[in-house]
């Protein structure tokens, strides 16, 4: 399926949802302030079938301890609303938090899904972490690898996956009804856009991916994976629209050229520190959110490559 056909399919889906409440999802956001991450539960009101998008496993870096408080809030919401989890979706292999998908899958069921290009990310980071031949670099840690333009269902709700590389090679946006879950491609209009300097990232690709998303209908609701409160704003926010982004985004609103964006993005990225949890997060998330296999003492270990990045 070509990009144009994928976008046309997504546009038609959004227009149907905008015209009929029965085609629109119910959405609950769960903000984790420790990682500035928003996880979502998206469900079909008619059938109670649901997807969990970009969940967070709590991780205390100094002690190396994990806990499930953030994920348990999602479980409480799912059970109290009598929802049935069909999908656990990752928009990409996150570098700033560990996914709680395996824990949630064990408690709630559902298929774990990510974009097919995760295979490229596994190859790059498998080498960086010297993961060895036991680490499969074929996406087999996930139940489903989505291709660009592939459609799916959550009950009676229509969904489509769009490949939006640039932040990483594997980023996907998931359009469900009239809502688009865009991962780390774009932030609130007053904060701008995601970085593009991770291995496999590309500012040119990011610009094109964002403009592709902003070709969706103006009324499309955009749900973001992060918010960092832009200067002058006191509250966290994670929902916007295509129209608002096209008119107001400080990095990529209408009229900004690809050349100007790339120059800005590359210059800005050089000033940014690596995310605090990048080493544990990527190492675990390329395994579908599972810790490395325990060693002979029964303990899992996170590697820290020295002077390698």
PDB file of C-alpha atoms in Angstrom:
ATOM      1  CA  UNK A   1       0.000   0.000   0.000  1.00  0.00           C
ATOM      2  CA  UNK A   2       1.445   3.369  -0.978  1.00  0.00           C
ATOM      3  CA  UNK A   3       1.709   6.312   1.370  1.00  0.00           C
ATOM      4  CA  UNK A   4      -0.950   8.208  -0.582  1.00  0.00           C
ATOM      5  CA  UNK A   5      -3.403   5.331  -0.315  1.00  0.00           C
ATOM      6  CA  UNK A   6      -2.640   4.964   3.382  1.00  0.00           C
ATOM      7  CA  UNK A   7      -3.314   8.639   3.978  1.00  0.00           C
ATOM      8  CA  UNK A   8      -6.513   8.506   1.924  1.00  0.00           C
ATOM      9  CA  UNK A   9      -7.721   5.532   3.952  1.00  0.00           C
ATOM     10  CA  UNK A  10      -6.942   7.336   7.209  1.00  0.00           C
ATOM     11  CA  UNK A  11      -8.676  10.499   6.003  1.00  0.00           C
ATOM     12  CA  UNK A  12     -11.822   8.617   5.040  1.00  0.00           C
ATOM     13  CA  UNK A  13     -11.854   6.881   8.422  1.00  0.00           C
ATOM     14  CA  UNK A  14     -11.497  10.188  10.292  1.00  0.00           C
ATOM     15  CA  UNK A  15     -14.296  11.767   8.302  1.00  0.00           C
ATOM     16  CA  UNK A  16     -16.617   8.857   9.087  1.00  0.00           C
ATOM     17  CA  UNK A  17     -15.765   9.144  12.765  1.00  0.00           C
ATOM     18  CA  UNK A  18     -16.257  12.907  12.762  1.00  0.00           C
ATOM     19  CA  UNK A  19     -19.715  12.450  11.292  1.00  0.00           C
ATOM     20  CA  UNK A  20     -20.871   9.737  13.694  1.00  0.00           C
ATOM     21  CA  UNK A  21     -20.281   9.379  17.428  1.00  0.00           C
ATOM     22  CA  UNK A  22     -20.471   5.592  17.075  1.00  0.00           C
ATOM     23  CA  UNK A  23     -17.185   5.694  15.126  1.00  0.00           C
ATOM     24  CA  UNK A  24     -15.330   7.714  17.793  1.00  0.00           C
ATOM     25  CA  UNK A  25     -13.304   6.132  20.596  1.00  0.00           C
ATOM     26  CA  UNK A  26     -13.434   6.812  24.300  1.00  0.00           C
ATOM     27  CA  UNK A  27      -9.952   7.888  25.444  1.00  0.00           C
ATOM     28  CA  UNK A  28      -8.358   8.108  28.878  1.00  0.00           C
ATOM     29  CA  UNK A  29      -4.861   9.530  29.341  1.00  0.00           C
ATOM     30  CA  UNK A  30      -2.519   8.571  32.195  1.00  0.00           C
ATOM     31  CA  UNK A  31       0.338  11.032  32.733  1.00  0.00           C
ATOM     32  CA  UNK A  32       3.564   9.828  34.356  1.00  0.00           C
ATOM     33  CA  UNK A  33       5.330  12.957  35.583  1.00  0.00           C
ATOM     34  CA  UNK A  34       8.583  11.098  36.324  1.00  0.00           C
ATOM     35  CA  UNK A  35       9.084  10.475  32.586  1.00  0.00           C
ATOM     36  CA  UNK A  36       6.698  13.110  31.173  1.00  0.00           C
ATOM     37  CA  UNK A  37       4.938  10.256  29.351  1.00  0.00           C
ATOM     38  CA  UNK A  38       1.253   9.899  28.538  1.00  0.00           C
ATOM     39  CA  UNK A  39      -0.193   6.398  28.247  1.00  0.00           C
ATOM     40  CA  UNK A  40      -3.641   5.885  26.782  1.00  0.00           C
ATOM     41  CA  UNK A  41      -6.534   3.496  27.103  1.00  0.00           C
ATOM     42  CA  UNK A  42      -8.645   3.690  23.945  1.00  0.00           C
ATOM     43  CA  UNK A  43     -11.905   1.783  23.836  1.00  0.00           C
ATOM     44  CA  UNK A  44     -15.014   1.215  21.773  1.00  0.00           C
ATOM     45  CA  UNK A  45     -18.042   2.242  23.885  1.00  0.00           C
ATOM     46  CA  UNK A  46     -20.261  -0.235  22.030  1.00  0.00           C
ATOM     47  CA  UNK A  47     -18.222  -3.412  22.579  1.00  0.00           C
ATOM     48  CA  UNK A  48     -15.912  -2.399  25.469  1.00  0.00           C
ATOM     49  CA  UNK A  49     -12.906  -3.672  23.509  1.00  0.00           C
ATOM     50  CA  UNK A  50      -9.785  -1.621  24.236  1.00  0.00           C
ATOM     51  CA  UNK A  51      -6.171  -0.865  23.363  1.00  0.00           C
ATOM     52  CA  UNK A  52      -3.439   0.319  25.721  1.00  0.00           C
ATOM     53  CA  UNK A  53      -0.910   2.614  24.049  1.00  0.00           C
ATOM     54  CA  UNK A  54       2.623   3.400  25.335  1.00  0.00           C
ATOM     55  CA  UNK A  55       2.430   2.090  28.893  1.00  0.00           C
ATOM     56  CA  UNK A  56       5.058   2.886  31.549  1.00  0.00           C
ATOM     57  CA  UNK A  57       6.903   0.571  33.935  1.00  0.00           C
ATOM     58  CA  UNK A  58       8.186   2.534  36.929  1.00  0.00           C
ATOM     59  CA  UNK A  59      11.987   2.326  37.205  1.00  0.00           C
ATOM     60  CA  UNK A  60      14.252   3.758  39.874  1.00  0.00           C
ATOM     61  CA  UNK A  61      17.627   4.162  38.165  1.00  0.00           C
ATOM     62  CA  UNK A  62      19.781   4.520  41.284  1.00  0.00           C
ATOM     63  CA  UNK A  63      18.595   1.216  42.773  1.00  0.00           C
ATOM     64  CA  UNK A  64      17.693  -0.578  39.569  1.00  0.00           C
ATOM     65  CA  UNK A  65      14.274  -1.442  41.002  1.00  0.00           C
ATOM     66  CA  UNK A  66      11.065  -1.688  38.984  1.00  0.00           C
ATOM     67  CA  UNK A  67       7.512  -1.235  40.244  1.00  0.00           C
ATOM     68  CA  UNK A  68       4.043  -1.252  38.752  1.00  0.00           C
ATOM     69  CA  UNK A  69       2.224   1.746  40.184  1.00  0.00           C
ATOM     70  CA  UNK A  70       1.639   3.461  36.833  1.00  0.00           C
ATOM     71  CA  UNK A  71       0.528   0.234  35.161  1.00  0.00           C
ATOM     72  CA  UNK A  72      -1.753  -0.639  38.075  1.00  0.00           C
ATOM     73  CA  UNK A  73      -3.661   2.614  37.542  1.00  0.00           C
ATOM     74  CA  UNK A  74      -4.386   1.425  34.010  1.00  0.00           C
ATOM     75  CA  UNK A  75      -5.458  -2.004  35.265  1.00  0.00           C
ATOM     76  CA  UNK A  76      -7.810  -0.354  37.760  1.00  0.00           C
ATOM     77  CA  UNK A  77      -9.362   1.733  34.967  1.00  0.00           C
ATOM     78  CA  UNK A  78      -9.721  -1.288  32.673  1.00  0.00           C
ATOM     79  CA  UNK A  79     -11.363  -3.459  35.316  1.00  0.00           C
ATOM     80  CA  UNK A  80     -13.634  -0.760  36.758  1.00  0.00           C
ATOM     81  CA  UNK A  81     -14.987  -0.036  33.280  1.00  0.00           C
ATOM     82  CA  UNK A  82     -15.322  -3.732  32.336  1.00  0.00           C
ATOM     83  CA  UNK A  83     -13.056  -3.329  29.305  1.00  0.00           C
ATOM     84  CA  UNK A  84     -11.469  -6.145  27.314  1.00  0.00           C
ATOM     85  CA  UNK A  85      -7.911  -5.465  26.148  1.00  0.00           C
ATOM     86  CA  UNK A  86      -7.341  -6.487  22.522  1.00  0.00           C
ATOM     87  CA  UNK A  87      -4.129  -4.593  21.767  1.00  0.00           C
ATOM     88  CA  UNK A  88      -1.073  -3.361  23.670  1.00  0.00           C
ATOM     89  CA  UNK A  89       0.478  -0.905  21.227  1.00  0.00           C
ATOM     90  CA  UNK A  90       3.903   0.731  21.239  1.00  0.00           C
ATOM     91  CA  UNK A  91       4.389   3.719  18.941  1.00  0.00           C
ATOM     92  CA  UNK A  92       8.158   3.002  18.935  1.00  0.00           C
ATOM     93  CA  UNK A  93      10.972   1.646  21.121  1.00  0.00           C
ATOM     94  CA  UNK A  94      11.032   4.414  23.713  1.00  0.00           C
ATOM     95  CA  UNK A  95      14.298   5.888  24.982  1.00  0.00           C
ATOM     96  CA  UNK A  96      12.862   7.648  28.035  1.00  0.00           C
ATOM     97  CA  UNK A  97      10.781   4.999  29.803  1.00  0.00           C
ATOM     98  CA  UNK A  98      10.442   1.238  30.020  1.00  0.00           C
ATOM     99  CA  UNK A  99       7.268  -0.309  28.648  1.00  0.00           C
ATOM    100  CA  UNK A 100       4.926  -2.109  31.048  1.00  0.00           C
ATOM    101  CA  UNK A 101       3.343  -4.088  28.198  1.00  0.00           C
ATOM    102  CA  UNK A 102       4.457  -7.580  29.379  1.00  0.00           C
ATOM    103  CA  UNK A 103       3.085  -6.933  32.880  1.00  0.00           C
ATOM    104  CA  UNK A 104      -0.195  -5.616  31.482  1.00  0.00           C
ATOM    105  CA  UNK A 105      -0.433  -8.472  28.989  1.00  0.00           C
ATOM    106  CA  UNK A 106      -0.004 -10.996  31.797  1.00  0.00           C
ATOM    107  CA  UNK A 107      -2.791  -9.316  33.804  1.00  0.00           C
ATOM    108  CA  UNK A 108      -5.181  -8.338  31.007  1.00  0.00           C
ATOM    109  CA  UNK A 109      -4.332 -10.231  27.814  1.00  0.00           C
ATOM    110  CA  UNK A 110      -4.185  -8.684  24.344  1.00  0.00           C
ATOM    111  CA  UNK A 111      -1.643  -8.726  21.529  1.00  0.00           C
ATOM    112  CA  UNK A 112       1.584  -6.709  21.793  1.00  0.00           C
ATOM    113  CA  UNK A 113       2.147  -4.669  18.624  1.00  0.00           C
ATOM    114  CA  UNK A 114       4.709  -2.266  17.148  1.00  0.00           C
ATOM    115  CA  UNK A 115       5.821  -1.143  13.689  1.00  0.00           C
ATOM    116  CA  UNK A 116       7.745  -3.578  11.488  1.00  0.00           C
ATOM    117  CA  UNK A 117      10.806  -1.342  11.356  1.00  0.00           C
ATOM    118  CA  UNK A 118      11.533  -2.309  14.971  1.00  0.00           C
ATOM    119  CA  UNK A 119      13.751  -4.911  13.291  1.00  0.00           C
ATOM    120  CA  UNK A 120      16.117  -2.110  12.178  1.00  0.00           C
ATOM    121  CA  UNK A 121      16.199  -0.673  15.689  1.00  0.00           C
ATOM    122  CA  UNK A 122      16.905  -4.104  17.161  1.00  0.00           C
ATOM    123  CA  UNK A 123      19.832  -4.536  14.783  1.00  0.00           C
ATOM    124  CA  UNK A 124      21.396  -1.170  15.664  1.00  0.00           C
ATOM    125  CA  UNK A 125      20.969  -1.432  19.422  1.00  0.00           C
ATOM    126  CA  UNK A 126      21.642  -5.153  19.514  1.00  0.00           C
ATOM    127  CA  UNK A 127      25.151  -4.312  18.322  1.00  0.00           C
ATOM    128  CA  UNK A 128      25.531  -1.360  20.702  1.00  0.00           C
ATOM    129  CA  UNK A 129      24.632  -3.510  23.711  1.00  0.00           C
ATOM    130  CA  UNK A 130      26.513  -6.550  22.380  1.00  0.00           C
ATOM    131  CA  UNK A 131      23.343  -8.560  22.916  1.00  0.00           C
ATOM    132  CA  UNK A 132      24.777 -11.696  21.321  1.00  0.00           C
ATOM    133  CA  UNK A 133      23.237 -14.324  19.108  1.00  0.00           C
ATOM    134  CA  UNK A 134      20.562 -15.252  21.652  1.00  0.00           C
ATOM    135  CA  UNK A 135      18.851 -11.899  21.052  1.00  0.00           C
ATOM    136  CA  UNK A 136      16.547 -12.310  18.053  1.00  0.00           C
ATOM    137  CA  UNK A 137      16.565  -9.310  15.714  1.00  0.00           C
ATOM    138  CA  UNK A 138      13.381 -10.225  13.844  1.00  0.00           C
ATOM    139  CA  UNK A 139      10.638  -8.582  15.902  1.00  0.00           C
ATOM    140  CA  UNK A 140       9.565 -11.944  17.297  1.00  0.00           C
ATOM    141  CA  UNK A 141       9.318 -10.446  20.808  1.00  0.00           C
ATOM    142  CA  UNK A 142       6.081  -8.828  19.599  1.00  0.00           C
ATOM    143  CA  UNK A 143       2.833 -10.520  18.598  1.00  0.00           C
ATOM    144  CA  UNK A 144       2.178  -8.170  15.673  1.00  0.00           C
ATOM    145  CA  UNK A 145       4.382  -6.000  13.451  1.00  0.00           C
ATOM    146  CA  UNK A 146       2.349  -3.334  11.677  1.00  0.00           C
ATOM    147  CA  UNK A 147       3.124  -2.208   8.136  1.00  0.00           C
ATOM    148  CA  UNK A 148       2.328   1.250   6.814  1.00  0.00           C
ATOM    149  CA  UNK A 149      -1.337   1.475   5.896  1.00  0.00           C
ATOM    150  CA  UNK A 150      -2.343  -1.722   7.667  1.00  0.00           C
ATOM    151  CA  UNK A 151      -5.818  -1.602   9.192  1.00  0.00           C
ATOM    152  CA  UNK A 152      -7.080  -3.139  12.427  1.00  0.00           C
ATOM    153  CA  UNK A 153     -10.156  -3.167  14.648  1.00  0.00           C
ATOM    154  CA  UNK A 154     -10.947  -2.370  18.253  1.00  0.00           C
ATOM    155  CA  UNK A 155     -14.466  -3.689  18.486  1.00  0.00           C
ATOM    156  CA  UNK A 156     -16.414  -1.687  15.908  1.00  0.00           C
ATOM    157  CA  UNK A 157     -13.763   1.057  15.766  1.00  0.00           C
ATOM    158  CA  UNK A 158     -11.564   1.331  12.697  1.00  0.00           C
ATOM    159  CA  UNK A 159      -7.823   1.755  13.048  1.00  0.00           C
ATOM    160  CA  UNK A 160      -4.936   2.286  10.650  1.00  0.00           C
ATOM    161  CA  UNK A 161      -1.170   2.325  11.221  1.00  0.00           C
ATOM    162  CA  UNK A 162       0.979   4.982   9.524  1.00  0.00           C
ATOM    163  CA  UNK A 163       4.775   4.765   9.372  1.00  0.00           C
ATOM    164  CA  UNK A 164       6.221   8.117  10.516  1.00  0.00           C
ATOM    165  CA  UNK A 165      10.005   7.709  10.799  1.00  0.00           C
ATOM    166  CA  UNK A 166      12.475  10.428  11.748  1.00  0.00           C
ATOM    167  CA  UNK A 167      12.618  10.348  15.537  1.00  0.00           C
ATOM    168  CA  UNK A 168      13.542   6.680  15.083  1.00  0.00           C
ATOM    169  CA  UNK A 169      13.264   4.467  11.981  1.00  0.00           C
ATOM    170  CA  UNK A 170      10.371   2.553  13.534  1.00  0.00           C
ATOM    171  CA  UNK A 171       7.960   5.266  14.693  1.00  0.00           C
ATOM    172  CA  UNK A 172       4.309   4.644  13.923  1.00  0.00           C
ATOM    173  CA  UNK A 173       1.189   6.739  14.355  1.00  0.00           C
ATOM    174  CA  UNK A 174      -2.025   4.859  15.064  1.00  0.00           C
ATOM    175  CA  UNK A 175      -5.265   6.425  13.821  1.00  0.00           C
ATOM    176  CA  UNK A 176      -8.279   5.102  15.724  1.00  0.00           C
ATOM    177  CA  UNK A 177     -11.589   6.623  14.683  1.00  0.00           C
ATOM    178  CA  UNK A 178     -10.973  10.391  14.575  1.00  0.00           C
ATOM    179  CA  UNK A 179      -7.993  10.248  16.952  1.00  0.00           C
ATOM    180  CA  UNK A 180      -4.307   9.948  16.044  1.00  0.00           C
ATOM    181  CA  UNK A 181      -1.777   8.662  18.575  1.00  0.00           C
ATOM    182  CA  UNK A 182       1.410  10.146  17.181  1.00  0.00           C
ATOM    183  CA  UNK A 183       4.095   9.012  19.621  1.00  0.00           C
ATOM    184  CA  UNK A 184       7.208  11.196  19.671  1.00  0.00           C
ATOM    185  CA  UNK A 185       6.852  12.857  16.281  1.00  0.00           C
ATOM    186  CA  UNK A 186       5.335  16.083  17.542  1.00  0.00           C
ATOM    187  CA  UNK A 187       4.590  17.844  20.833  1.00  0.00           C
ATOM    188  CA  UNK A 188       2.161  20.565  21.863  1.00  0.00           C
ATOM    189  CA  UNK A 189       2.299  23.538  19.475  1.00  0.00           C
ATOM    190  CA  UNK A 190       4.158  25.727  21.977  1.00  0.00           C
ATOM    191  CA  UNK A 191       6.880  23.085  22.492  1.00  0.00           C
ATOM    192  CA  UNK A 192       7.454  21.925  18.928  1.00  0.00           C
ATOM    193  CA  UNK A 193       8.776  18.582  17.733  1.00  0.00           C
ATOM    194  CA  UNK A 194      10.775  15.523  18.737  1.00  0.00           C
ATOM    195  CA  UNK A 195      14.536  15.169  18.458  1.00  0.00           C
ATOM    196  CA  UNK A 196      16.016  13.315  15.482  1.00  0.00           C
ATOM    197  CA  UNK A 197      19.564  12.538  16.627  1.00  0.00           C
ATOM    198  CA  UNK A 198      19.149   9.007  17.959  1.00  0.00           C
ATOM    199  CA  UNK A 199      20.730   6.189  15.899  1.00  0.00           C
ATOM    200  CA  UNK A 200      18.675   5.884  12.717  1.00  0.00           C
ATOM    201  CA  UNK A 201      16.955   9.224  13.302  1.00  0.00           C
ATOM    202  CA  UNK A 202      16.736  11.771  10.495  1.00  0.00           C
ATOM    203  CA  UNK A 203      15.420  15.340  10.599  1.00  0.00           C
ATOM    204  CA  UNK A 204      14.428  15.279   6.907  1.00  0.00           C
ATOM    205  CA  UNK A 205      12.346  12.163   7.499  1.00  0.00           C
ATOM    206  CA  UNK A 206      10.834  13.667  10.635  1.00  0.00           C
ATOM    207  CA  UNK A 207       9.704  16.782   8.763  1.00  0.00           C
ATOM    208  CA  UNK A 208       8.083  14.698   6.032  1.00  0.00           C
ATOM    209  CA  UNK A 209       6.417  12.413   8.559  1.00  0.00           C
ATOM    210  CA  UNK A 210       4.988  15.362  10.474  1.00  0.00           C
ATOM    211  CA  UNK A 211       3.735  17.044   7.321  1.00  0.00           C
ATOM    212  CA  UNK A 212       2.153  13.738   6.356  1.00  0.00           C
ATOM    213  CA  UNK A 213       0.273  13.672   9.647  1.00  0.00           C
ATOM    214  CA  UNK A 214      -0.702  17.312   9.230  1.00  0.00           C
ATOM    215  CA  UNK A 215      -2.270  16.400   5.878  1.00  0.00           C
ATOM    216  CA  UNK A 216      -5.034  14.654   7.811  1.00  0.00           C
ATOM    217  CA  UNK A 217      -8.328  16.547   8.246  1.00  0.00           C
ATOM    218  CA  UNK A 218      -8.153  19.689  10.398  1.00  0.00           C
ATOM    219  CA  UNK A 219     -10.477  18.203  13.023  1.00  0.00           C
ATOM    220  CA  UNK A 220      -8.288  15.145  13.642  1.00  0.00           C
ATOM    221  CA  UNK A 221      -7.531  14.882  17.340  1.00  0.00           C
ATOM    222  CA  UNK A 222      -3.827  14.370  18.037  1.00  0.00           C
ATOM    223  CA  UNK A 223      -2.775  12.619  21.237  1.00  0.00           C
ATOM    224  CA  UNK A 224       0.876  13.057  22.164  1.00  0.00           C
ATOM    225  CA  UNK A 225       3.247  10.724  24.008  1.00  0.00           C
ATOM    226  CA  UNK A 226       4.959  13.458  26.037  1.00  0.00           C
ATOM    227  CA  UNK A 227       4.594  16.946  27.424  1.00  0.00           C
ATOM    228  CA  UNK A 228       7.246  19.074  29.111  1.00  0.00           C
ATOM    229  CA  UNK A 229       5.289  22.317  29.767  1.00  0.00           C
ATOM    230  CA  UNK A 230       6.662  24.954  27.431  1.00  0.00           C
ATOM    231  CA  UNK A 231       7.948  28.150  29.083  1.00  0.00           C
ATOM    232  CA  UNK A 232       5.005  30.241  30.230  1.00  0.00           C
ATOM    233  CA  UNK A 233       2.586  27.310  30.465  1.00  0.00           C
ATOM    234  CA  UNK A 234       1.729  26.023  33.939  1.00  0.00           C
ATOM    235  CA  UNK A 235      -0.228  22.873  33.122  1.00  0.00           C
ATOM    236  CA  UNK A 236       0.624  19.666  31.320  1.00  0.00           C
ATOM    237  CA  UNK A 237      -1.283  19.067  28.083  1.00  0.00           C
ATOM    238  CA  UNK A 238      -1.294  16.271  25.524  1.00  0.00           C
ATOM    239  CA  UNK A 239      -4.265  16.724  23.199  1.00  0.00           C
ATOM    240  CA  UNK A 240      -4.325  19.037  20.204  1.00  0.00           C
ATOM    241  CA  UNK A 241      -5.634  19.025  16.608  1.00  0.00           C
ATOM    242  CA  UNK A 242      -4.178  19.029  13.130  1.00  0.00           C
ATOM    243  CA  UNK A 243      -5.566  22.534  12.603  1.00  0.00           C
ATOM    244  CA  UNK A 244      -3.926  23.887  15.747  1.00  0.00           C
ATOM    245  CA  UNK A 245      -0.585  22.321  14.867  1.00  0.00           C
ATOM    246  CA  UNK A 246      -0.646  23.682  11.324  1.00  0.00           C
ATOM    247  CA  UNK A 247      -1.377  27.165  12.589  1.00  0.00           C
ATOM    248  CA  UNK A 248       0.713  27.336  15.762  1.00  0.00           C
ATOM    249  CA  UNK A 249       3.496  24.740  16.060  1.00  0.00           C
ATOM    250  CA  UNK A 250       6.665  26.684  16.781  1.00  0.00           C
ATOM    251  CA  UNK A 251       8.836  24.295  14.744  1.00  0.00           C
ATOM    252  CA  UNK A 252       6.704  23.038  11.892  1.00  0.00           C
ATOM    253  CA  UNK A 253       3.610  25.167  11.295  1.00  0.00           C
ATOM    254  CA  UNK A 254       2.472  25.953   7.767  1.00  0.00           C
ATOM    255  CA  UNK A 255       5.076  27.974   5.909  1.00  0.00           C
ATOM    256  CA  UNK A 256       8.136  26.386   7.541  1.00  0.00           C
ATOM    257  CA  UNK A 257      10.313  24.807   4.847  1.00  0.00           C
ATOM    258  CA  UNK A 258      12.020  21.444   5.169  1.00  0.00           C
ATOM    259  CA  UNK A 259      15.427  23.127   4.944  1.00  0.00           C
ATOM    260  CA  UNK A 260      14.620  25.563   7.754  1.00  0.00           C
ATOM    261  CA  UNK A 261      13.209  22.796   9.922  1.00  0.00           C
ATOM    262  CA  UNK A 262      16.230  20.537   9.422  1.00  0.00           C
ATOM    263  CA  UNK A 263      18.646  23.351  10.231  1.00  0.00           C
ATOM    264  CA  UNK A 264      16.697  24.185  13.404  1.00  0.00           C
ATOM    265  CA  UNK A 265      16.287  20.544  14.462  1.00  0.00           C
ATOM    266  CA  UNK A 266      19.928  19.587  13.925  1.00  0.00           C
ATOM    267  CA  UNK A 267      21.165  22.683  15.739  1.00  0.00           C
ATOM    268  CA  UNK A 268      18.772  22.174  18.656  1.00  0.00           C
ATOM    269  CA  UNK A 269      19.545  18.467  18.967  1.00  0.00           C
ATOM    270  CA  UNK A 270      23.244  19.212  19.498  1.00  0.00           C
ATOM    271  CA  UNK A 271      22.321  21.014  22.716  1.00  0.00           C
ATOM    272  CA  UNK A 272      20.189  18.216  24.181  1.00  0.00           C
ATOM    273  CA  UNK A 273      21.437  15.744  26.761  1.00  0.00           C
ATOM    274  CA  UNK A 274      20.640  12.069  26.342  1.00  0.00           C
ATOM    275  CA  UNK A 275      17.437  10.970  28.127  1.00  0.00           C
ATOM    276  CA  UNK A 276      18.205   9.874  31.691  1.00  0.00           C
ATOM    277  CA  UNK A 277      16.797   6.384  31.167  1.00  0.00           C
ATOM    278  CA  UNK A 278      17.954   5.756  27.592  1.00  0.00           C
ATOM    279  CA  UNK A 279      20.254   2.824  28.453  1.00  0.00           C
ATOM    280  CA  UNK A 280      17.762   0.726  30.418  1.00  0.00           C
ATOM    281  CA  UNK A 281      14.779   1.819  28.332  1.00  0.00           C
ATOM    282  CA  UNK A 282      16.056   0.954  24.868  1.00  0.00           C
ATOM    283  CA  UNK A 283      17.726  -2.223  26.083  1.00  0.00           C
ATOM    284  CA  UNK A 284      14.432  -3.483  27.514  1.00  0.00           C
ATOM    285  CA  UNK A 285      12.019  -2.042  24.970  1.00  0.00           C
ATOM    286  CA  UNK A 286      13.682  -3.678  21.960  1.00  0.00           C
ATOM    287  CA  UNK A 287      12.848  -6.915  23.798  1.00  0.00           C
ATOM    288  CA  UNK A 288       9.161  -5.984  23.891  1.00  0.00           C
ATOM    289  CA  UNK A 289       9.474  -4.561  27.410  1.00  0.00           C
ATOM    290  CA  UNK A 290      11.086  -7.693  28.846  1.00  0.00           C
ATOM    291  CA  UNK A 291      14.212  -7.568  30.971  1.00  0.00           C
ATOM    292  CA  UNK A 292      17.334  -9.337  29.681  1.00  0.00           C
ATOM    293  CA  UNK A 293      17.445 -13.012  30.577  1.00  0.00           C
ATOM    294  CA  UNK A 294      18.651 -13.589  34.155  1.00  0.00           C
ATOM    295  CA  UNK A 295      22.241 -14.683  34.530  1.00  0.00           C
ATOM    296  CA  UNK A 296      23.328 -17.771  36.467  1.00  0.00           C
ATOM    297  CA  UNK A 297      22.662 -16.021  39.780  1.00  0.00           C
ATOM    298  CA  UNK A 298      19.038 -15.385  38.822  1.00  0.00           C
ATOM    299  CA  UNK A 299      19.479 -11.616  38.381  1.00  0.00           C
ATOM    300  CA  UNK A 300      18.840  -9.593  35.199  1.00  0.00           C
ATOM    301  CA  UNK A 301      21.456  -6.994  34.305  1.00  0.00           C
ATOM    302  CA  UNK A 302      21.294  -3.791  32.269  1.00  0.00           C
ATOM    303  CA  UNK A 303      24.475  -3.032  30.318  1.00  0.00           C
ATOM    304  CA  UNK A 304      25.964   0.454  30.118  1.00  0.00           C
ATOM    305  CA  UNK A 305      28.306   0.791  27.122  1.00  0.00           C
ATOM    306  CA  UNK A 306      31.184   3.082  28.113  1.00  0.00           C
ATOM    307  CA  UNK A 307      32.336   5.794  25.678  1.00  0.00           C
ATOM    308  CA  UNK A 308      30.282   4.195  22.908  1.00  0.00           C
ATOM    309  CA  UNK A 309      27.637   6.875  22.237  1.00  0.00           C
TER     310      UNK A 309
END
